[in-house]
mmCIF file of C-alpha atoms in Angstrom:
data_model
loop_
_atom_site.group_PDB
_atom_site.id
_atom_site.type_symbol
_atom_site.label_atom_id
_atom_site.label_comp_id
_atom_site.label_asym_id
_atom_site.label_seq_id
_atom_site.Cartn_x
_atom_site.Cartn_y
_atom_site.Cartn_z
ATOM 1 C CA MET A 1 -11.911 -24.076 4.801
ATOM 2 C CA ALA A 2 -13.641 -23.036 8.014
ATOM 3 C CA LYS A 3 -10.462 -21.380 9.274
ATOM 4 C CA THR A 4 -10.169 -19.299 6.103
ATOM 5 C CA LYS A 5 -13.726 -18.056 6.485
ATOM 6 C CA LYS A 6 -13.089 -17.175 10.119
ATOM 7 C CA ARG A 7 -9.996 -15.114 9.254
ATOM 8 C CA LYS A 8 -11.941 -13.195 6.610
ATOM 9 C CA ALA A 9 -14.717 -12.494 9.097
ATOM 10 C CA ILE A 10 -12.209 -11.012 11.540
ATOM 11 C CA ARG A 11 -10.688 -8.802 8.865
ATOM 12 C CA HIS A 12 -13.975 -7.277 7.786
ATOM 13 C CA ALA A 13 -16.593 -5.513 9.873
ATOM 14 C CA ARG A 14 -19.571 -5.066 7.615
ATOM 15 C CA ILE A 15 -22.544 -2.783 7.381
ATOM 16 C CA LYS A 16 -25.109 -3.722 4.767
ATOM 17 C CA VAL A 17 -27.058 -0.741 3.543
ATOM 18 C CA GLY A 18 -29.112 -1.694 0.496
ATOM 19 C CA ARG A 19 -31.678 0.684 -0.897
ATOM 20 C CA ASN A 20 -33.404 1.927 2.226
ATOM 21 C CA LEU A 21 -30.568 1.669 4.793
ATOM 22 C CA GLU A 22 -32.793 -0.393 7.067
ATOM 23 C CA ALA A 23 -31.492 -3.946 6.528
ATOM 24 C CA THR A 24 -28.195 -3.533 8.344
ATOM 25 C CA TRP A 25 -25.965 -5.891 10.232
ATOM 26 C CA ILE A 26 -22.572 -5.422 11.805
ATOM 27 C CA GLY A 27 -19.608 -7.765 11.527
ATOM 28 C CA THR A 28 -17.002 -8.674 14.096
ATOM 29 C CA ASN A 29 -14.321 -6.613 15.686
ATOM 30 C CA ASN A 30 -13.394 -3.368 13.947
ATOM 31 C CA MET A 31 -16.529 -1.329 13.259
ATOM 32 C CA GLY A 32 -18.466 -0.272 16.320
ATOM 33 C CA PRO A 33 -21.993 1.167 16.572
ATOM 34 C CA ASN A 34 -20.748 4.764 16.409
ATOM 35 C CA THR A 35 -19.031 4.171 13.080
ATOM 36 C CA ARG A 36 -22.091 2.361 11.766
ATOM 37 C CA SER A 37 -24.413 5.199 12.782
ATOM 38 C CA SER A 38 -22.042 7.784 11.344
ATOM 39 C CA LEU A 39 -21.882 6.009 7.975
ATOM 40 C CA LYS A 40 -25.661 5.707 7.829
ATOM 41 C CA LEU A 41 -26.034 9.441 8.459
ATOM 42 C CA LYS A 42 -23.509 10.225 5.746
ATOM 43 C CA LEU A 43 -25.278 7.963 3.262
ATOM 44 C CA LYS A 44 -28.613 9.628 4.031
ATOM 45 C CA LEU A 45 -27.140 12.918 2.845
ATOM 46 C CA MET A 46 -26.675 11.383 -0.598
ATOM 47 C CA THR A 47 -29.235 10.896 -3.329
ATOM 48 C CA HIS A 48 -31.332 7.754 -3.548
ATOM 49 C CA GLU A 49 -29.521 6.830 -6.754
ATOM 50 C CA MET A 50 -26.161 7.102 -5.001
ATOM 51 C CA ARG A 51 -27.274 5.077 -1.969
ATOM 52 C CA ARG A 52 -28.862 2.260 -3.918
ATOM 53 C CA THR A 53 -25.550 1.354 -5.588
ATOM 54 C CA VAL A 54 -24.015 0.439 -2.206
ATOM 55 C CA ARG A 55 -24.450 -3.147 -1.035
ATOM 56 C CA GLN A 56 -21.824 -3.402 1.687
ATOM 57 C CA ILE A 57 -19.318 -1.242 3.537
ATOM 58 C CA ALA A 58 -16.351 -2.857 5.243
ATOM 59 C CA ILE A 59 -13.411 -1.866 7.388
ATOM 60 C CA CYS A 60 -10.712 -4.090 5.895
ATOM 61 C CA THR A 61 -7.428 -4.667 7.731
ATOM 62 C CA ASP A 62 -6.043 -6.951 5.038
ATOM 63 C CA LYS A 63 -3.141 -4.862 3.719
ATOM 64 C CA ARG A 64 -2.746 -6.989 0.611
ATOM 65 C CA HIS A 65 -6.386 -6.425 -0.262
ATOM 66 C CA MET A 66 -6.190 -2.657 0.287
ATOM 67 C CA ALA A 67 -2.821 -2.389 -1.531
ATOM 68 C CA GLY A 68 -1.952 0.860 0.233
ATOM 69 C CA ALA A 69 -5.274 2.557 -0.526
ATOM 70 C CA ALA A 70 -7.251 4.436 2.115
ATOM 71 C CA ALA A 71 -10.465 3.233 0.481
ATOM 72 C CA HIS A 72 -11.681 1.567 -2.685
ATOM 73 C CA CYS A 73 -14.869 0.446 -4.358
ATOM 74 C CA HIS A 74 -15.636 -2.899 -5.951
ATOM 75 C CA SER A 75 -17.885 -1.145 -8.439
ATOM 76 C CA ALA A 76 -19.534 -4.224 -9.932
ATOM 77 C CA SER A 77 -20.682 -5.521 -6.543
ATOM 78 C CA GLY A 78 -21.266 -2.208 -4.763
ATOM 79 C CA HIS A 79 -18.836 -3.172 -1.977
ATOM 80 C CA ILE A 80 -16.777 -0.366 -0.426
ATOM 81 C CA CYS A 81 -13.712 -1.000 1.747
ATOM 82 C CA PHE A 82 -11.953 1.399 4.121
ATOM 83 C CA ALA A 83 -8.473 0.663 5.461
ATOM 84 C CA THR A 84 -9.424 1.978 8.931
ATOM 85 C CA THR A 85 -12.356 3.766 10.539
ATOM 86 C CA ASP A 86 -10.323 6.999 10.276
ATOM 87 C CA TYR A 87 -10.961 6.968 6.535
ATOM 88 C CA ALA A 88 -14.723 6.411 6.869
ATOM 89 C CA THR A 89 -15.361 10.123 6.246
ATOM 90 C CA ILE A 90 -17.940 11.807 4.046
ATOM 91 C CA GLU A 91 -15.168 12.726 1.608
ATOM 92 C CA PHE A 92 -13.881 9.188 1.060
ATOM 93 C CA LEU A 93 -17.374 7.671 1.214
ATOM 94 C CA ALA A 94 -18.819 10.008 -1.423
ATOM 95 C CA HIS A 95 -15.792 9.389 -3.661
ATOM 96 C CA GLU A 96 -16.253 5.612 -3.559
ATOM 97 C CA VAL A 97 -20.042 5.713 -3.882
ATOM 98 C CA ALA A 98 -19.575 7.905 -6.962
ATOM 99 C CA HIS A 99 -17.478 5.118 -8.503
ATOM 100 C CA ALA A 100 -20.299 2.666 -7.841
ATOM 101 C CA LEU A 101 -22.862 4.929 -9.535
ATOM 102 C CA ILE A 102 -20.549 5.500 -12.513
ATOM 103 C CA HIS A 103 -20.384 1.718 -12.974
ATOM 104 C CA THR A 104 -24.171 1.412 -12.669
ATOM 105 C CA LEU A 105 -24.680 4.053 -15.351
ATOM 106 C CA GLN A 106 -22.143 2.386 -17.656
ATOM 107 C CA ARG A 107 -23.825 -0.969 -17.234
ATOM 108 C CA ALA A 108 -27.164 0.612 -18.158
ATOM 109 C CA GLY A 109 -25.706 2.002 -21.395
ATOM 110 C CA SER A 110 -25.831 5.625 -20.238
ATOM 111 C CA SER A 111 -24.126 8.386 -22.219
ATOM 112 C CA PHE A 112 -22.963 10.018 -18.970
ATOM 113 C CA LEU A 113 -19.225 9.403 -19.465
ATOM 114 C CA LYS A 114 -19.385 10.596 -23.061
ATOM 115 C CA GLU A 115 -21.137 13.811 -21.988
ATOM 116 C CA TRP A 116 -18.629 14.378 -19.182
ATOM 117 C CA GLY A 117 -15.705 13.823 -21.535
ATOM 118 C CA GLN A 118 -17.107 16.331 -24.011
ATOM 119 C CA ILE A 119 -17.341 18.941 -21.266
ATOM 120 C CA ALA A 120 -13.891 18.165 -19.852
ATOM 121 C CA GLY A 121 -12.064 18.352 -23.171
ATOM 122 C CA ILE A 122 -8.721 17.290 -21.673
ATOM 123 C CA GLU A 123 -6.210 14.482 -22.067
ATOM 124 C CA TYR A 124 -6.438 12.530 -18.824
ATOM 125 C CA GLY A 125 -3.155 11.205 -17.485
ATOM 126 C CA SER A 126 -1.124 13.928 -19.145
ATOM 127 C CA PRO A 127 2.132 14.782 -17.319
ATOM 128 C CA ASP A 128 1.299 18.455 -17.929
ATOM 129 C CA PHE A 129 -0.952 18.371 -14.858
ATOM 130 C CA LYS A 130 1.856 17.433 -12.469
ATOM 131 C CA ASP A 131 2.950 20.955 -11.547
ATOM 132 C CA GLN A 132 -0.374 22.753 -11.897
ATOM 133 C CA HIS A 133 -2.101 24.672 -9.125
ATOM 134 C CA PHE A 134 -5.565 23.217 -8.632
ATOM 135 C CA PRO A 135 -8.420 23.748 -9.192
ATOM 136 C CA CYS A 136 -7.692 24.356 -12.885
ATOM 137 C CA ASP A 137 -8.748 23.163 -16.339
ATOM 138 C CA GLY A 138 -12.127 22.003 -15.053
ATOM 139 C CA LEU A 139 -10.468 19.746 -12.434
ATOM 140 C CA VAL A 140 -10.772 20.156 -8.677
ATOM 141 C CA CYS A 141 -7.478 18.427 -7.809
ATOM 142 C CA GLU A 142 -4.524 16.681 -9.412
ATOM 143 C CA TYR A 143 -5.914 13.212 -8.656
ATOM 144 C CA GLY A 144 -8.886 14.040 -10.874
ATOM 145 C CA SER A 145 -6.550 14.363 -13.859
ATOM 146 C CA LYS A 146 -5.736 10.639 -13.635
ATOM 147 C CA ASN A 147 -8.795 9.503 -15.614
ATOM 148 C CA ILE A 148 -12.419 10.413 -16.226
ATOM 149 C CA ASP A 149 -13.714 8.285 -13.338
ATOM 150 C CA GLU A 150 -11.459 10.059 -10.847
ATOM 151 C CA ASP A 151 -12.407 13.453 -12.276
ATOM 152 C CA ILE A 152 -16.052 12.670 -11.528
ATOM 153 C CA ALA A 153 -15.399 11.080 -8.134
ATOM 154 C CA THR A 154 -13.229 13.980 -6.903
ATOM 155 C CA HIS A 155 -15.931 16.488 -7.880
ATOM 156 C CA VAL A 156 -18.495 14.446 -5.962
ATOM 157 C CA GLN A 157 -16.262 14.011 -2.897
ATOM 158 C CA TYR A 158 -15.613 17.740 -2.514
ATOM 159 C CA ILE A 159 -19.256 18.617 -3.080
ATOM 160 C CA TYR A 160 -20.437 16.258 -0.340
ATOM 161 C CA ASN A 161 -17.619 17.279 1.972
ATOM 162 C CA PHE A 162 -18.817 20.875 1.711
ATOM 163 C CA LEU A 163 -22.482 19.899 2.139
ATOM 164 C CA HIS A 164 -21.644 17.828 5.227
ATOM 165 C CA THR A 165 -19.117 20.092 6.949
ATOM 166 C CA TYR A 166 -19.510 23.566 5.385
ATOM 167 C CA GLN A 167 -15.731 23.811 5.663
ATOM 168 C CA PRO A 168 -13.585 25.441 2.945
ATOM 169 C CA THR A 169 -12.678 23.020 0.161
ATOM 170 C CA PRO A 170 -11.023 23.366 -3.275
ATOM 171 C CA LEU A 171 -14.489 24.346 -4.535
ATOM 172 C CA PHE A 172 -13.933 27.809 -3.045
ATOM 173 C CA LYS A 173 -10.892 28.329 -5.269
ATOM 174 C CA ILE A 174 -12.591 27.493 -8.549
ATOM 175 C CA THR A 175 -12.127 29.970 -11.380
ATOM 176 C CA LYS A 176 -15.664 31.057 -12.114
ATOM 177 C CA ASN A 177 -14.840 32.080 -15.666
ATOM 178 C CA ASP A 178 -14.210 28.418 -16.569
ATOM 179 C CA PRO A 179 -17.672 27.181 -17.632
ATOM 180 C CA ARG A 180 -16.697 23.519 -17.311
ATOM 181 C CA TYR A 181 -17.210 23.462 -13.553
ATOM 182 C CA TYR A 182 -20.810 24.632 -13.788
ATOM 183 C CA ALA A 183 -21.496 22.334 -16.760
ATOM 184 C CA LYS A 184 -20.151 19.371 -14.798
ATOM 185 C CA LEU A 185 -22.290 20.323 -11.812
ATOM 186 C CA ARG A 186 -25.388 20.353 -14.016
ATOM 187 C CA LEU A 187 -24.436 16.923 -15.347
ATOM 188 C CA LEU A 188 -24.054 15.558 -11.811
ATOM 189 C CA LEU A 189 -27.578 16.803 -11.130
ATOM 190 C CA LYS A 190 -28.920 15.282 -14.355
ATOM 191 C CA TYR A 191 -27.548 11.853 -13.450
ATOM 192 C CA HIS A 192 -28.518 12.046 -9.759
ATOM 193 C CA PHE A 193 -25.104 12.205 -8.127
ATOM 194 C CA ILE A 194 -26.591 15.252 -6.397
ATOM 195 C CA ASN A 195 -30.140 16.544 -6.028
ATOM 196 C CA GLN A 196 -31.680 19.939 -6.679
ATOM 197 C CA ARG A 197 -31.104 21.157 -3.127
ATOM 198 C CA HIS A 198 -27.426 20.200 -3.357
ATOM 199 C CA PHE A 199 -27.178 21.947 -6.716
ATOM 200 C CA ASP A 200 -28.735 25.157 -5.410
ATOM 201 C CA LEU A 201 -26.273 25.254 -2.485
ATOM 202 C CA ILE A 202 -23.194 24.559 -4.611
ATOM 203 C CA ALA A 203 -23.980 26.456 -7.834
ATOM 204 C CA PRO A 204 -23.016 29.923 -6.473
ATOM 205 C CA LEU A 205 -19.443 28.633 -5.991
ATOM 206 C CA PHE A 206 -19.253 27.677 -9.664
ATOM 207 C CA ARG A 207 -20.508 30.854 -11.366
#
């Protein structure tokens, strides 16, 4: 039993963040202080509602656990895992934190997903999206066509990537005559995936 616990401790280097980012502790061997500080700075860029859904961030070297993914979120617990520190970027972090907030809203009985689906008006998972040039049809990338959760999370990841780096992203290629992008942005503001300052910086790209 003790040996099993020890192996798990070696596989995961943890940073607990909680609501105020102050109660932190670092695990064993594969997340150093620079990575920890970088993640904290990235989380501070996000809204309070986004941050408070995160309970733990881990670098996980267990390939069976990661199942080939660069990152994933255990939405119910607020635990986020990265395969390596290379993936601990603002883009991947915002994507996974968005999943955690989606779950929180669902658990609270929010109508967020219903409102998003009404705006999107598409059949997620359709093979018709395979050969499209994105952004298109209210989606920022092909991965967002997989399901409604990924549509939301990919929007959030590209928004925060732009806010953090100011580098060109798919957001710059959005067709401004498609009102769904702006409507989705307003919905992200309404449900606190982004704040008013974020909205004001991003909105000119959407209309």
